[in-house]
CSV table of C-alpha atoms in Angstrom, one decimal:
chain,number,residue,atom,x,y,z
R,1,UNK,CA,24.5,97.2,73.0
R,2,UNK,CA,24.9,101.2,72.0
R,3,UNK,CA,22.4,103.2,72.3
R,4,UNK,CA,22.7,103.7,67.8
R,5,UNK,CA,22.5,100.0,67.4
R,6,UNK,CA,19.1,99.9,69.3
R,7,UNK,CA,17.8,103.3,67.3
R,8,UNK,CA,19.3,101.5,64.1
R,9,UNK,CA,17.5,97.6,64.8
R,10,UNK,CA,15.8,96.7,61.8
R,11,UNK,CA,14.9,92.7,60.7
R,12,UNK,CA,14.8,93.7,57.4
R,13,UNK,CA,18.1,93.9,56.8
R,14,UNK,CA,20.3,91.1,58.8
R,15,UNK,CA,23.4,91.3,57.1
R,16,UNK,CA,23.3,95.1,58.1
R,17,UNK,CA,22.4,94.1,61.7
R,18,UNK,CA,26.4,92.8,61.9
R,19,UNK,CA,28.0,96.4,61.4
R,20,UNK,CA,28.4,98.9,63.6
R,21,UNK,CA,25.9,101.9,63.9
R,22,UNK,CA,28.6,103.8,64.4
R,23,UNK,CA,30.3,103.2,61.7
R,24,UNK,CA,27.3,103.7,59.2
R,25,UNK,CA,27.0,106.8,60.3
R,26,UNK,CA,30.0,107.8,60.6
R,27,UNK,CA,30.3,107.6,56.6
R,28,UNK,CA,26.7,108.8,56.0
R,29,UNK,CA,26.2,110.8,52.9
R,30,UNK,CA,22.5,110.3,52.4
R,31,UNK,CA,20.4,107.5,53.0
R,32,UNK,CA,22.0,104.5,54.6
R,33,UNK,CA,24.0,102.8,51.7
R,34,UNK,CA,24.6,99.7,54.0
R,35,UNK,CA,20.6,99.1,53.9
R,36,UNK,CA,20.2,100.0,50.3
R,37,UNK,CA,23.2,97.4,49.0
R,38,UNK,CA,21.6,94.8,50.9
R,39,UNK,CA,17.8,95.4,49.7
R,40,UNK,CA,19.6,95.8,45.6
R,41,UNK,CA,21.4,92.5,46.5
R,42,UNK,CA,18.0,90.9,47.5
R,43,UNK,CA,17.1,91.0,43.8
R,44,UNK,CA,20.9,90.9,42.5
R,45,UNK,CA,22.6,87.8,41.9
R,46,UNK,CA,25.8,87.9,43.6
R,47,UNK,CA,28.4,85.4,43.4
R,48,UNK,CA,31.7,85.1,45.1
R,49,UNK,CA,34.5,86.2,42.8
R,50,UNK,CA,32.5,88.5,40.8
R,51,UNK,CA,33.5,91.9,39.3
R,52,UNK,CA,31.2,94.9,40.5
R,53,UNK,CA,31.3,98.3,39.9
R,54,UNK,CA,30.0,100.4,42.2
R,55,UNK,CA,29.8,103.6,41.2
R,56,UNK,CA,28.7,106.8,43.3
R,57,UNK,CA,30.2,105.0,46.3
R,58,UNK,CA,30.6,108.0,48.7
R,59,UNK,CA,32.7,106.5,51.7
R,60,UNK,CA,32.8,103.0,50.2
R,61,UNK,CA,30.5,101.7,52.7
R,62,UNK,CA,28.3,99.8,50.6
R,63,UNK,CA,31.4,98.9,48.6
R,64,UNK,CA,33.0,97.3,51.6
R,65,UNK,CA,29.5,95.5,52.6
R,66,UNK,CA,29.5,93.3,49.2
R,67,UNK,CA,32.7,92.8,49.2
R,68,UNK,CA,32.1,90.8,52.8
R,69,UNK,CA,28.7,90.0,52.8
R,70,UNK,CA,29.0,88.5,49.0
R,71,UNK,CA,32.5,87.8,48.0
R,72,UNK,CA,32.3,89.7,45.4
R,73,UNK,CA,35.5,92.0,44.2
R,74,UNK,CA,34.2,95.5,44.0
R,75,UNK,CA,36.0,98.8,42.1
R,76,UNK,CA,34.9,101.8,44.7
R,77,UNK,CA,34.2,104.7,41.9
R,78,UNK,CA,33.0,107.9,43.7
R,79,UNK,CA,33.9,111.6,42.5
R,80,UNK,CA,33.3,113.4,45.8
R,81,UNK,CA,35.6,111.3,48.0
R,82,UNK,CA,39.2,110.6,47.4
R,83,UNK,CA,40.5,107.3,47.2
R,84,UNK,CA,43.0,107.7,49.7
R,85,UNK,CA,40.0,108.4,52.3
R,86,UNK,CA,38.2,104.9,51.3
R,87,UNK,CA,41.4,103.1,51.2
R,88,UNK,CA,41.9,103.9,54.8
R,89,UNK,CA,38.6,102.7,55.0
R,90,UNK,CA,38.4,99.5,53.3
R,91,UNK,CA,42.0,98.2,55.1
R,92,UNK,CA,40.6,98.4,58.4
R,93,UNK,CA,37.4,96.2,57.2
R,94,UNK,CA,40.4,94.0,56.3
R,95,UNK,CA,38.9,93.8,52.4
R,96,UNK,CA,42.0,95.5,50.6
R,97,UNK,CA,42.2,92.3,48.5
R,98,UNK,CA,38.6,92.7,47.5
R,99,UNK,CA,38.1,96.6,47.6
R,100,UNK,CA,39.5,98.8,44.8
R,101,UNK,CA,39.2,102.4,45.1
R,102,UNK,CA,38.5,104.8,42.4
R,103,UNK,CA,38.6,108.5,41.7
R,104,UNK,CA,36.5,109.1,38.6
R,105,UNK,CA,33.8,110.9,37.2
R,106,UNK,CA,30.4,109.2,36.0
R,107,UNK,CA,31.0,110.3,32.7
R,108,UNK,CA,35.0,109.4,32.1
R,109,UNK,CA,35.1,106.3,33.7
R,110,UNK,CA,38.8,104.1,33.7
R,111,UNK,CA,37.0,101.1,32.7
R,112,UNK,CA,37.7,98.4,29.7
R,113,UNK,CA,34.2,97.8,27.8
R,114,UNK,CA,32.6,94.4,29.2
R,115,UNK,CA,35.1,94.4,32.3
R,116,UNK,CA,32.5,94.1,35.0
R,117,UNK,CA,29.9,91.0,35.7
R,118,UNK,CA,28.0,93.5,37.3
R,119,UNK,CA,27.2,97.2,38.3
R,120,UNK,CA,25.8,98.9,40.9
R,121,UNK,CA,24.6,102.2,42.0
R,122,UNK,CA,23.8,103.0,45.3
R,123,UNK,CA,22.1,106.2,46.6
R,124,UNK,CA,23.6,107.9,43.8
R,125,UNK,CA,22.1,107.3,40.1
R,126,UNK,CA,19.4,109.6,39.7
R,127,UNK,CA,22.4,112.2,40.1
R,128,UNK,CA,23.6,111.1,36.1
R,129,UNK,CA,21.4,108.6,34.9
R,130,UNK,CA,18.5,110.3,34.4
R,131,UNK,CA,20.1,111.5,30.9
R,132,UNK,CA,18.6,109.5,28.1
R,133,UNK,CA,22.0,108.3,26.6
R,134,UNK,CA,23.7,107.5,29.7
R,135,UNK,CA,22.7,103.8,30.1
R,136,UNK,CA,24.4,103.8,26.9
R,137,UNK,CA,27.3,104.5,28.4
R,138,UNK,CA,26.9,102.7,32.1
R,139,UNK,CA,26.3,99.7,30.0
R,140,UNK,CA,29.2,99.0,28.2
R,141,UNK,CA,31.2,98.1,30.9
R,142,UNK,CA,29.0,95.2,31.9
R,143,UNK,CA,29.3,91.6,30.0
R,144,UNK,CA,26.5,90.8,27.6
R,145,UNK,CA,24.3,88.9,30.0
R,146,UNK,CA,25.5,90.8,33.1
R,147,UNK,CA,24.0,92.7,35.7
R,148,UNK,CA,23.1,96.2,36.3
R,149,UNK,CA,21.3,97.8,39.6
R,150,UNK,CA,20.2,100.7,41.2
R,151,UNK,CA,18.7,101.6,44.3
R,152,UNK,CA,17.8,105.1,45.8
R,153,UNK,CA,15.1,107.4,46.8
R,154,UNK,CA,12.2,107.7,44.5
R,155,UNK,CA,8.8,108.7,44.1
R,156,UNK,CA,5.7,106.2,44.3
R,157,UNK,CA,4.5,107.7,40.9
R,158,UNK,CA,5.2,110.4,38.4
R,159,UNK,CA,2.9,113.8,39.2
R,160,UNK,CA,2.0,116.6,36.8
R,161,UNK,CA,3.6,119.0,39.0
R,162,UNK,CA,6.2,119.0,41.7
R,163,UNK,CA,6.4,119.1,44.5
R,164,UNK,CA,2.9,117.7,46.4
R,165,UNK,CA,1.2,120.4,48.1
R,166,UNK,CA,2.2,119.1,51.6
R,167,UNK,CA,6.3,118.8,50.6
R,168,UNK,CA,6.3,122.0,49.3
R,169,UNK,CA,7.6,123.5,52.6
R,170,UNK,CA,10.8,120.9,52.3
R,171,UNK,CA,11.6,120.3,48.5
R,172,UNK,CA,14.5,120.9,47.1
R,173,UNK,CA,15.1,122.2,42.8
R,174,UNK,CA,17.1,118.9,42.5
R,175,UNK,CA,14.7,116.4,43.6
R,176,UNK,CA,13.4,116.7,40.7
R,177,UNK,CA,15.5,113.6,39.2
R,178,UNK,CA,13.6,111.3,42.1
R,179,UNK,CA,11.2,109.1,39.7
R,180,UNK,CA,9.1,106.0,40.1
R,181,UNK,CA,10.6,102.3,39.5
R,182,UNK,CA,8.0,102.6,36.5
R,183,UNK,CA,9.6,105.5,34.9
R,184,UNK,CA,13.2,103.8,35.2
R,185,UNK,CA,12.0,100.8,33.5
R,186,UNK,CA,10.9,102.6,30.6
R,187,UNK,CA,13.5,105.5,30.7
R,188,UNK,CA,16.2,102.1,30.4
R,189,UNK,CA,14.1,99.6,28.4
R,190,UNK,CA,13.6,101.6,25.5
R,191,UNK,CA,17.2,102.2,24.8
R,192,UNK,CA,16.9,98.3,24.0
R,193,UNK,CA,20.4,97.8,25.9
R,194,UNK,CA,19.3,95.9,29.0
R,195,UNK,CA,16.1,93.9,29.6
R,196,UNK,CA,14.6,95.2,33.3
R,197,UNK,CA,14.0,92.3,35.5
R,198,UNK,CA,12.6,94.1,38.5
R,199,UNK,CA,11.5,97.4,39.1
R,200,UNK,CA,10.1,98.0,42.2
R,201,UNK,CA,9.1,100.9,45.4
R,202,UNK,CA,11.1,99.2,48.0
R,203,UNK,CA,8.5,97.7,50.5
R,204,UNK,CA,8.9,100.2,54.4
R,205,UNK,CA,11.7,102.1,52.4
R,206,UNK,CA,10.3,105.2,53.9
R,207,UNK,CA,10.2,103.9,57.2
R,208,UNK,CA,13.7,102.7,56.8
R,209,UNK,CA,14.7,106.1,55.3
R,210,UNK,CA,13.1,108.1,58.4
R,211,UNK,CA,14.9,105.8,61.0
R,212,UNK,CA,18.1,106.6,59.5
R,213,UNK,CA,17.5,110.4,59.4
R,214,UNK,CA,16.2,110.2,63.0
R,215,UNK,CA,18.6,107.8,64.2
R,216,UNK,CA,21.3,110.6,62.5
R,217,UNK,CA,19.3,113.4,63.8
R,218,UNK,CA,19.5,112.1,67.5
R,219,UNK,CA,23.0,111.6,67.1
R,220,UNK,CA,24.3,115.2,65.9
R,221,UNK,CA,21.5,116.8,68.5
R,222,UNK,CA,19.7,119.0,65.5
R,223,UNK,CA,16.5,118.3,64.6
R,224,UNK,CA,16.9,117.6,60.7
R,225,UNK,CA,14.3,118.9,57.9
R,226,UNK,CA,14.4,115.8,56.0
R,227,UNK,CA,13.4,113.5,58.7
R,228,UNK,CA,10.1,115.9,59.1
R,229,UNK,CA,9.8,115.6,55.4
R,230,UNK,CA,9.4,111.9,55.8
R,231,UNK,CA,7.2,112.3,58.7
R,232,UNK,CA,4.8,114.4,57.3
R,233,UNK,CA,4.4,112.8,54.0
R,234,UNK,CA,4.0,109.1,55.8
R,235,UNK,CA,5.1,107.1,52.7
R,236,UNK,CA,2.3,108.7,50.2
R,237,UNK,CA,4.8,110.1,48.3
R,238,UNK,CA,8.2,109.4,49.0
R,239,UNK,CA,10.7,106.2,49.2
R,240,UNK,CA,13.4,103.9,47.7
R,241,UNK,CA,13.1,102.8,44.0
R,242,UNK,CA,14.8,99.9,43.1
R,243,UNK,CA,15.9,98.2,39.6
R,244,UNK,CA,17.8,95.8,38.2
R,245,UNK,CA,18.5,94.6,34.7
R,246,UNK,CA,20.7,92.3,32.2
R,247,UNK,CA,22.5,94.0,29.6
R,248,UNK,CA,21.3,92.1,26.4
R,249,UNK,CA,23.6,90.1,24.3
């Protein structure tokens, strides 16, 4: 087995355990997406032949990963990678029949209102969403009774002031939009669009989100800040959050 593989073992995620370290981190832009898409789907019902948006897709990696893992047909939306690149992508995971993707912005996207069964954001929502009237928008292209999710790093509670004396050294003016699974259920439910099912601080997703960085770290040969970050602050503070909800008829 390669030596990433071993530094990227982890039983929580066994669908993820069948791709390559490699290629994971190969496409990394944050966090790994592969891990997050399968701990949203733990809570997401996914059936074969559904349509999902997956917007904020970077490389398409967790794009590609539903697609196989769950049948599902997914449109790849990201803004910083063009669809050309994920294409590439997505044919040699042999999903082009399942894999669509997009070039758009979070704010124009190409989509017909209540076109989606479901939608999904992985790693990348706290970037737009945290705008009171965006779910507004997000929303609309999910079917009355369908599924939205989100999954991406978080805090374990709102504080008075950011950041926490011992991050300090490491934070960073825009991780400011990193919130608690509590404040995304009420920043969504009282839009009265969608009713949130589960709100949660991923269980480990710290320890999941320092393996990554060190397993990344080790890879490149630096030393990364972020993965010291995690170190220091031992879960106390940071992690995933993770919500899902139905958009109400």
């Amino acid at each position: 087995m390669d030596e990433l593989d071993v530094l990227l073992r982890n039983e929580r995620y066994p669908r993820s355990a069948r791709y390559s370290a490699r290629w994971m981190i190969d496409g990394a832009m944050g966090p790994n997406p592969v891990w997050q898409a399968e701990a949203l789907a733990a809570v997401l019902p996914l059936e074969p032949g559904m349509r999902v948006l997956d917007l904020g897709c970077g490389t398409a990696l967790s794009s590609i990963f539903l697609a196989k893992e769950y049948g599902v047909e997914v449109w790849a939306t990201d803004l910083w990678v063009k669809p050309d690149e994920n294409l590439r992508r997505v044919v040699e995971a042999q999903v082009e029949d399942k894999v669509h993707p997009i070039y758009a912005e979070a704010h124009a996207l190409p989509f017909a209102d209540d076109f989606f069964d479901a939608a999904v954001s992985i790693g990348a929502y706290h970037y737009f969403g945290t705008d009171d009237l965006y779910l507004g928008y997000f929303s609309r292209f999910v079917k009355r009774g369908g599924r939205i999710g989100i999954v991406q790093p978080g805090l374990a509670e709102e504080y008075e002031t950011l950041p926490p004396p011992h991050l300090e050294p490491y934070w960073s003016w825009d991780f400011c939009a990193w919130h608690s699974a509590e404040w995304w259920r009420r920043h969504w439910e009282k839009t009265g669009l969608v009713t949130v099912d589960h709100a949660d601080r991923l269980p480990d997703g710290w320890r999941d989100w320092l393996q990554w960085n060190e397993a990344c770290d080790q890879d490149s040969g630096t030393p990364g800040q972020e993965a010291e970050m995690l170190r220091i602050d031992a879960g106390s503070t940071l992690g995933f959050t993770r919500v899902t909800a139905q958009r109400t008829s």
